[in-house]
Tab-separated table of C-alpha atoms in Angstrom:
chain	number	residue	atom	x	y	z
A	241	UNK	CA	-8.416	7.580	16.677
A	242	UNK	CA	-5.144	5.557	18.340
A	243	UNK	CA	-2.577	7.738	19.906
A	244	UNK	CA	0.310	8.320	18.320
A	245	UNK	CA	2.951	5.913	18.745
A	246	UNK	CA	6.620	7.319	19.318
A	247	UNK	CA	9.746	5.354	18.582
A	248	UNK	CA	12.341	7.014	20.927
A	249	UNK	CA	15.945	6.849	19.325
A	250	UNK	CA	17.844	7.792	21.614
A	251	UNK	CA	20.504	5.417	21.087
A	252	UNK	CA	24.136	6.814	20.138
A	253	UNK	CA	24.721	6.523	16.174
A	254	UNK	CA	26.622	3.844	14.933
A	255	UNK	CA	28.935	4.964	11.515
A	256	UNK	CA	28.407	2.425	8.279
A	257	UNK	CA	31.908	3.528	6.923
A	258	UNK	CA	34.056	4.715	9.496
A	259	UNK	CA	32.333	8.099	9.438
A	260	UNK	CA	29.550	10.109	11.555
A	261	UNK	CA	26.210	9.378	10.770
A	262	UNK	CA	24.111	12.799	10.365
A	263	UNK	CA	21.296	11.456	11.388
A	264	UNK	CA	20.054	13.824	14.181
A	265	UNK	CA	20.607	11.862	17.844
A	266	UNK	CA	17.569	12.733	19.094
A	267	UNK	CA	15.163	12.173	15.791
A	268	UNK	CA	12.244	10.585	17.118
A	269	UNK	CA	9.658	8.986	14.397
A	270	UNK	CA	6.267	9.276	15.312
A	271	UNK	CA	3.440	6.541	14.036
A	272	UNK	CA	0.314	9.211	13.994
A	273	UNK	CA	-2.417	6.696	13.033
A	274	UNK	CA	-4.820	8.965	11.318
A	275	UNK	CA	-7.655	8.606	9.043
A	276	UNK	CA	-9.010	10.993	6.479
A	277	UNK	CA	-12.416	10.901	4.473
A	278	UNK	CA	-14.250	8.772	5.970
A	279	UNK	CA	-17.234	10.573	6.798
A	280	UNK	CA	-17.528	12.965	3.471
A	281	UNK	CA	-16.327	12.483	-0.251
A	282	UNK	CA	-13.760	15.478	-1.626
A	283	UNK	CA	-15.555	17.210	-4.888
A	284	UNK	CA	-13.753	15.908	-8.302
A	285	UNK	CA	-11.620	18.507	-8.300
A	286	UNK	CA	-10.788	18.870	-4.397
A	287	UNK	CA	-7.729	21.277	-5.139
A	288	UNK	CA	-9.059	24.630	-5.596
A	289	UNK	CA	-11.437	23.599	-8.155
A	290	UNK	CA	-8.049	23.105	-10.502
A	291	UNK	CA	-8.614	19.837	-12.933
A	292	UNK	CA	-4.442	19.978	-13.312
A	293	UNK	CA	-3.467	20.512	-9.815
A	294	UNK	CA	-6.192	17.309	-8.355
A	295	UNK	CA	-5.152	15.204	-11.612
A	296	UNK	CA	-1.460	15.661	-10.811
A	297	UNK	CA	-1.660	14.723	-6.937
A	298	UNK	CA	-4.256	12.041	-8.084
A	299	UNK	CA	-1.656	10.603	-9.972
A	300	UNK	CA	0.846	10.386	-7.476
A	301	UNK	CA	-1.536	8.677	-4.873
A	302	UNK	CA	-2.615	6.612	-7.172
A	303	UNK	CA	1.047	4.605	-7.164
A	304	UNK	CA	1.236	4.918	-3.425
A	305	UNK	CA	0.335	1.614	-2.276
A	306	UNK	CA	1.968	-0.352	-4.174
A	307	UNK	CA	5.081	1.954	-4.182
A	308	UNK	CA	5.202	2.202	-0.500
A	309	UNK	CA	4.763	-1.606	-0.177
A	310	UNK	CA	8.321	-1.993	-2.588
A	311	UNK	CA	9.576	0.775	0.204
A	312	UNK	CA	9.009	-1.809	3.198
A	313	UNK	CA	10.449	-4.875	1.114
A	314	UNK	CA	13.715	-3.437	-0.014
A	315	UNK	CA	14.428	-1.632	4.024
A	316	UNK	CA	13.212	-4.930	5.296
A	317	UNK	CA	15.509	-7.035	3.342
A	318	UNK	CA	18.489	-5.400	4.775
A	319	UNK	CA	17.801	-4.905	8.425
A	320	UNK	CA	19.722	-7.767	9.903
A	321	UNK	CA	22.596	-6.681	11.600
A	322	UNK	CA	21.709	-2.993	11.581
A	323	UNK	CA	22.980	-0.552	14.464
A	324	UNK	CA	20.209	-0.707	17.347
A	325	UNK	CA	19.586	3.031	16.166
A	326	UNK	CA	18.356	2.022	12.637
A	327	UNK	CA	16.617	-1.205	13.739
A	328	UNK	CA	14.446	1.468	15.932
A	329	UNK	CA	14.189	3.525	12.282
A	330	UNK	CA	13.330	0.741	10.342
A	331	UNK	CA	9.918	-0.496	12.698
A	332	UNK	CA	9.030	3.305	12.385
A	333	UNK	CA	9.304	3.631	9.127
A	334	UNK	CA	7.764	0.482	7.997
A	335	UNK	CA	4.738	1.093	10.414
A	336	UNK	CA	4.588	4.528	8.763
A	337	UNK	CA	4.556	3.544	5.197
A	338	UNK	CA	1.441	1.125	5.826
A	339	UNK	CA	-0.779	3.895	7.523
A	340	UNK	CA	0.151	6.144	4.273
A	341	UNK	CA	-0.630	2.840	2.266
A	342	UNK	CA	-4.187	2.236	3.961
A	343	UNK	CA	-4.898	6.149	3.569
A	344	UNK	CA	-4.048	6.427	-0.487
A	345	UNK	CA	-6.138	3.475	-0.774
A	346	UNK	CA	-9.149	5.545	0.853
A	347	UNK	CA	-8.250	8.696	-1.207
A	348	UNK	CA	-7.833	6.748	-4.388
A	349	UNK	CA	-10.814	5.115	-3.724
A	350	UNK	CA	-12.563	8.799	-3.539
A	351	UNK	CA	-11.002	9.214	-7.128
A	352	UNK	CA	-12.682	6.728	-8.443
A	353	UNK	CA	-16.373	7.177	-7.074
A	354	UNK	CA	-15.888	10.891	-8.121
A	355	UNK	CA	-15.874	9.520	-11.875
A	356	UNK	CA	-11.825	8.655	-12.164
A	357	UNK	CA	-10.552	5.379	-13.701
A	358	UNK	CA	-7.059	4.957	-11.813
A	359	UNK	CA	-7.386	1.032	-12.684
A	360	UNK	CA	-4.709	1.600	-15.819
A	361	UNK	CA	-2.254	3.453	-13.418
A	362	UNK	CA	-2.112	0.843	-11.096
A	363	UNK	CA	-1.805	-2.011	-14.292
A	364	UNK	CA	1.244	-0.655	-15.120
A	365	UNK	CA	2.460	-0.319	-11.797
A	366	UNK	CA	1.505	-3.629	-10.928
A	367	UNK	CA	3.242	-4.658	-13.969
A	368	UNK	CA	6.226	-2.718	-13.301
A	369	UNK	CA	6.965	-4.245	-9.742
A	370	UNK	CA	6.649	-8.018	-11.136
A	371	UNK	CA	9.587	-6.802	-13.071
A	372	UNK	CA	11.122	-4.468	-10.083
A	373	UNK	CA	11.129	-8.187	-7.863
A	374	UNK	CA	13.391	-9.722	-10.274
A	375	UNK	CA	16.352	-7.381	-9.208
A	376	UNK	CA	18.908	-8.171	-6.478
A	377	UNK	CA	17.736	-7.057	-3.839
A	378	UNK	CA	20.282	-3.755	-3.352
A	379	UNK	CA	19.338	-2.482	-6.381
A	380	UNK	CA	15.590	-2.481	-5.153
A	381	UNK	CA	17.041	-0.787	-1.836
A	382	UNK	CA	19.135	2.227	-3.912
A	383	UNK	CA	15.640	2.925	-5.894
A	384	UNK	CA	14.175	3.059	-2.690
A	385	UNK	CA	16.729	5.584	-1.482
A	386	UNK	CA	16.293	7.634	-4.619
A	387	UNK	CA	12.249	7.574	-4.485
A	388	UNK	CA	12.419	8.255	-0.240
A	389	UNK	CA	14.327	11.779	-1.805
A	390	UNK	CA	12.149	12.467	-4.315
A	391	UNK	CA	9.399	12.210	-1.332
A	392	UNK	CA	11.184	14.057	1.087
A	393	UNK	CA	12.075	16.947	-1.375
A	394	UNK	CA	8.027	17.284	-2.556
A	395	UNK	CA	7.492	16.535	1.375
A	396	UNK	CA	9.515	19.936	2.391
A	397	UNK	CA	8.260	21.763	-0.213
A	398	UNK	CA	4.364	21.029	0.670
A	399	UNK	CA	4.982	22.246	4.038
A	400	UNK	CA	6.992	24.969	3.275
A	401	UNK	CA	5.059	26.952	0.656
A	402	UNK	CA	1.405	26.429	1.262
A	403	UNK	CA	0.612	27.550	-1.864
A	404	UNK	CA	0.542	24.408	-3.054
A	405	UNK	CA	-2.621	23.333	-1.402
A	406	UNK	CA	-4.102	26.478	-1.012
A	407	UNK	CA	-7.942	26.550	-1.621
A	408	UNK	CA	-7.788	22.271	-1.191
A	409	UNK	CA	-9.786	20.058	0.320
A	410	UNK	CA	-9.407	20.774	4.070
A	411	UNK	CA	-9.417	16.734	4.823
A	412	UNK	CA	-7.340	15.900	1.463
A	413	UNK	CA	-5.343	18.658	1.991
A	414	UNK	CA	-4.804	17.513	5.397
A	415	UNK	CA	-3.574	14.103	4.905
A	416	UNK	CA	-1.177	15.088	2.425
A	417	UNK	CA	0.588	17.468	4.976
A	418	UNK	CA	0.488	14.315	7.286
A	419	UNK	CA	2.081	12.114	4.975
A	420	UNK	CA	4.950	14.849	4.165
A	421	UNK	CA	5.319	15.223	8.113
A	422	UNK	CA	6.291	11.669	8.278
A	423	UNK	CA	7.877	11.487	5.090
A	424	UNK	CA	10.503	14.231	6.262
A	425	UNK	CA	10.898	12.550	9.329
A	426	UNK	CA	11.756	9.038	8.139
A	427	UNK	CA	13.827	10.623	4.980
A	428	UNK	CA	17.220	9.014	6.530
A	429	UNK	CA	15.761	5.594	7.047
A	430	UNK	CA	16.881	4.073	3.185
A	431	UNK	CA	19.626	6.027	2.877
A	432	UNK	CA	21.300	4.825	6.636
A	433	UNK	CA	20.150	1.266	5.496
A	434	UNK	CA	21.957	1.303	1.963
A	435	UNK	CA	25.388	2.415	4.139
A	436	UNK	CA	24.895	-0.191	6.398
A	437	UNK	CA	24.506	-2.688	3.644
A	438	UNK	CA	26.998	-1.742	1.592
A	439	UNK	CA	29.776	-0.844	4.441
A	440	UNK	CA	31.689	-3.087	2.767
A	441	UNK	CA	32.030	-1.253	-0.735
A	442	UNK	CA	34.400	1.093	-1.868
A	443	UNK	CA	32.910	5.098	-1.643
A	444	UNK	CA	33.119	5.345	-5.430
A	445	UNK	CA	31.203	2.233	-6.054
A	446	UNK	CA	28.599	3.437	-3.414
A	447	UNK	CA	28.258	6.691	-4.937
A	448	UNK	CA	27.995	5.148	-9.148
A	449	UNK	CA	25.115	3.041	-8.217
A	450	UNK	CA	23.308	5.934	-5.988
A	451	UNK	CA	24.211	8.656	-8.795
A	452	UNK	CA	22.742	6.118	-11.865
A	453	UNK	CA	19.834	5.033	-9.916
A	454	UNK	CA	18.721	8.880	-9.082
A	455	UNK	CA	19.261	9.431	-13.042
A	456	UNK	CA	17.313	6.620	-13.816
A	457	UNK	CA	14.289	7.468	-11.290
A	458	UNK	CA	14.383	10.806	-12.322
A	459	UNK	CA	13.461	10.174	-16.186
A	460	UNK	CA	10.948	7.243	-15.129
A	461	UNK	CA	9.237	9.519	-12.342
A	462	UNK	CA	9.128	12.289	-14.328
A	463	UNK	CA	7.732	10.451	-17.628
A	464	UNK	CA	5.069	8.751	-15.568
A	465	UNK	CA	4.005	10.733	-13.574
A	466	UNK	CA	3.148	13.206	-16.459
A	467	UNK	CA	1.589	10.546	-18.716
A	468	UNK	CA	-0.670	9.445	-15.295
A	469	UNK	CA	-1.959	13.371	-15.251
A	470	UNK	CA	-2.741	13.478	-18.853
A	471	UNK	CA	-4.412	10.473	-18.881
A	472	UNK	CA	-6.937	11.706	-15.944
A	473	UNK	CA	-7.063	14.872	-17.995
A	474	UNK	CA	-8.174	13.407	-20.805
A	475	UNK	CA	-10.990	11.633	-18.566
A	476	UNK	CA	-12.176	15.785	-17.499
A	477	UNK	CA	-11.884	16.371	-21.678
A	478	UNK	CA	-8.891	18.050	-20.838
A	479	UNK	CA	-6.426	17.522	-24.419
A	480	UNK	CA	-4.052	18.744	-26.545
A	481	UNK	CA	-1.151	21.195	-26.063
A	482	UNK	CA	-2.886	23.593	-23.891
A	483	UNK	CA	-3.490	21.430	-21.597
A	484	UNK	CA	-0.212	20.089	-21.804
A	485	UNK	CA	1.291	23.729	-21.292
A	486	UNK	CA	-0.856	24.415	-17.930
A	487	UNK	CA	0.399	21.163	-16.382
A	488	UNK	CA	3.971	22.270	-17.247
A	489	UNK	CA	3.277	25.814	-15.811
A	490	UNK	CA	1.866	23.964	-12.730
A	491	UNK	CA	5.028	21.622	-12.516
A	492	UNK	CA	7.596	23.917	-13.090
A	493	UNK	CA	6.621	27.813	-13.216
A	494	UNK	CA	3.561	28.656	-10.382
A	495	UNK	CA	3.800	26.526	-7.912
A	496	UNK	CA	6.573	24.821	-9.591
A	497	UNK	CA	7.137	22.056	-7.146
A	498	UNK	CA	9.322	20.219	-9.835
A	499	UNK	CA	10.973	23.364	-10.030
A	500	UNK	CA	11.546	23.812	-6.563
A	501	UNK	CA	13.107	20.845	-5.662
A	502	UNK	CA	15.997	21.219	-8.282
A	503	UNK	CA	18.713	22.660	-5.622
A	504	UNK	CA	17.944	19.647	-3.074
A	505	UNK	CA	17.870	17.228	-6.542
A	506	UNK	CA	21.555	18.141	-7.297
A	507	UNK	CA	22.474	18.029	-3.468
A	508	UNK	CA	21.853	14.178	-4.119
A	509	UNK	CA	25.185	14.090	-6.314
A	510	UNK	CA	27.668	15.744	-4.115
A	511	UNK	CA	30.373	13.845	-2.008
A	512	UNK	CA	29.170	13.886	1.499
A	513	UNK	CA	25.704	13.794	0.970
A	514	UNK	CA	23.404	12.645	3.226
A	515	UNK	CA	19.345	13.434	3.464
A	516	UNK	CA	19.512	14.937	7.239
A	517	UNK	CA	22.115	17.385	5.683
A	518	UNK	CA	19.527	19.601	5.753
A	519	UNK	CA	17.511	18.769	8.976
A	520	UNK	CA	13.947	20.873	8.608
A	521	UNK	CA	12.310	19.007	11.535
A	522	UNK	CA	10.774	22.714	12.095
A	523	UNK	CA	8.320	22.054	9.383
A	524	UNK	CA	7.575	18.748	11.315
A	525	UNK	CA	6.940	20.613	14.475
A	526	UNK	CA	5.110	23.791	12.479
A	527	UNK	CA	2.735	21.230	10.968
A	528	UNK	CA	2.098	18.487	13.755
A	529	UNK	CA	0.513	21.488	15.749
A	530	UNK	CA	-2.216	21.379	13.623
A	531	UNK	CA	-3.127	18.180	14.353
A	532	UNK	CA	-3.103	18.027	18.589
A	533	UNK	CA	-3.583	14.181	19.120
A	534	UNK	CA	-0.103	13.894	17.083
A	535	UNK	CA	1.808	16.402	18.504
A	536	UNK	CA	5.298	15.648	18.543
A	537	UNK	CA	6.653	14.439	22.544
């Protein structure tokens, strides 16, 4: 197992728009190159022998890679000229988002040889970012920014309440709090790059296209990512409205992570906004101390 790899960023922020940049001054991003399940498969239903709570995070791995490869693409495509700060965010990040990428591809992997078909998930997602590389370039970079929230909220919320993966896996359940370690730590990567690349707009114009996007990745993430858990339902026998009423408990009444991340979902809309708002790098430190080889420096 490689060391962990820190990215020191300790140079002063540099504003996008005449303001402060909340990102904290001495955030450092930290490349923990770990590797889970290699040496023993997770049972089919690896969270607490639950068929709706495995199907559900399932799902969501299961558009991981090539989500997190559209992440890289749209931060990459805007790094030139960036503050020396970001630039130093930006290699973290991306080196970040491929060790999650080459991990999801091991776990969905494990999916599969425990008796899931994931191949029409990754179709349509497949299909999806043919389309998705047809848009300017920003507007790839704003979804980005939206989806990095969405991450960051469900990231928080893992780490906070472990209910969630109570009774999981310990090696599944283990990379998942790794990836939401990381994926609270880089949450201000997208965001900082979007100001930077559109220093040059007006604040309403900035804050239309962020408000529409996060509308528009809300219905789409929502809608997809239930009709991904259904469908690997269905493949455990698992139909028809009751099982449709015990993934909607799971989503939004016990543990209700949809639920919980409504108050940080509307924070997205108000003036000011900005992901390190709310800086919770003591569920980063809470969490790494689990793992010793990645403790933070």
């Amino acid at each position: 197992m490689n060391a962990p790899t820190t990215f020191p960023l300790d140079v002063e922020p540099q504003p996008a728009s005449g303001k402060a940049v909340p990102t904290p001054a001495d955030l450092e991003i930290v490349v923990r190159d770990r590797r889970f399940g290699r040496d023993k498969a997770p049972p089919r239903w690896w969270l607490n022998d639950d068929p709706v709570a495995t199907a559900w995070h399932n799902a969501l791995s299961a558009t991981f890679p090539r989500g997190e490869a559209l992440f890289i693409e749209a931060v990459k495509a805007h790094r030139e000229g960036v503050p020396p700060k970001l630039e130093a965010e930006i290699r973290a990040f991306v080196k970040q988002e491929i060790n999650h990428t080459r991990e999801h591809i091991v776990l969905n992997k494990a999916a599969q040889d425990a008796g899931y078909d994931i191949e029409k998930i990754d179709a349509r997602i497949a299909e999806l970012m043919i389309e998705i590389r047809k848009r300017p370039a920003i507007v790839n970079l704003c979804a980005t920014m939206a989806l990095e929230h969405y991450t960051a909220m469900m990231a928080h919320e893992f780490l906070a309440n472990p209910r969630h993966f109570a009774g999981g896996d310990p090696e599944t359940v283990a990379l998942w709090r790794w990836h939401a370690i990381e994926e609270i730590e880089h949450k201000g990567v997208a965001f900082d790059t979007f100001m930077h690349a559109t220093r040059t707009w007006s604040t309403w114009r900035r804050y239309r296209i962020k408000s529409l996007m996060m509308l528009v990745i809300t219905q789409n993430f929502i809608k997809n990512r239930w009709a991904d858990t259904l469908e690997l339902l269905a493949q455990d026998g698992l139909t028809g409205w009751k099982t449709k009423a015990k993934l909607a408990w799971y989503l939004f009444g016990t543990p209700g992570v949809l639920r919980k991340i409504v108050p940080a979902w509307f924070a997205y809309f108000m003036p000011g906004f900005h992901p390190w708002n709310h800086d919770d790098r003591a569920l980063i430190g809470k969490a790494d101390s689990e793992f010793p080889d990645a403790v933070l420096a």
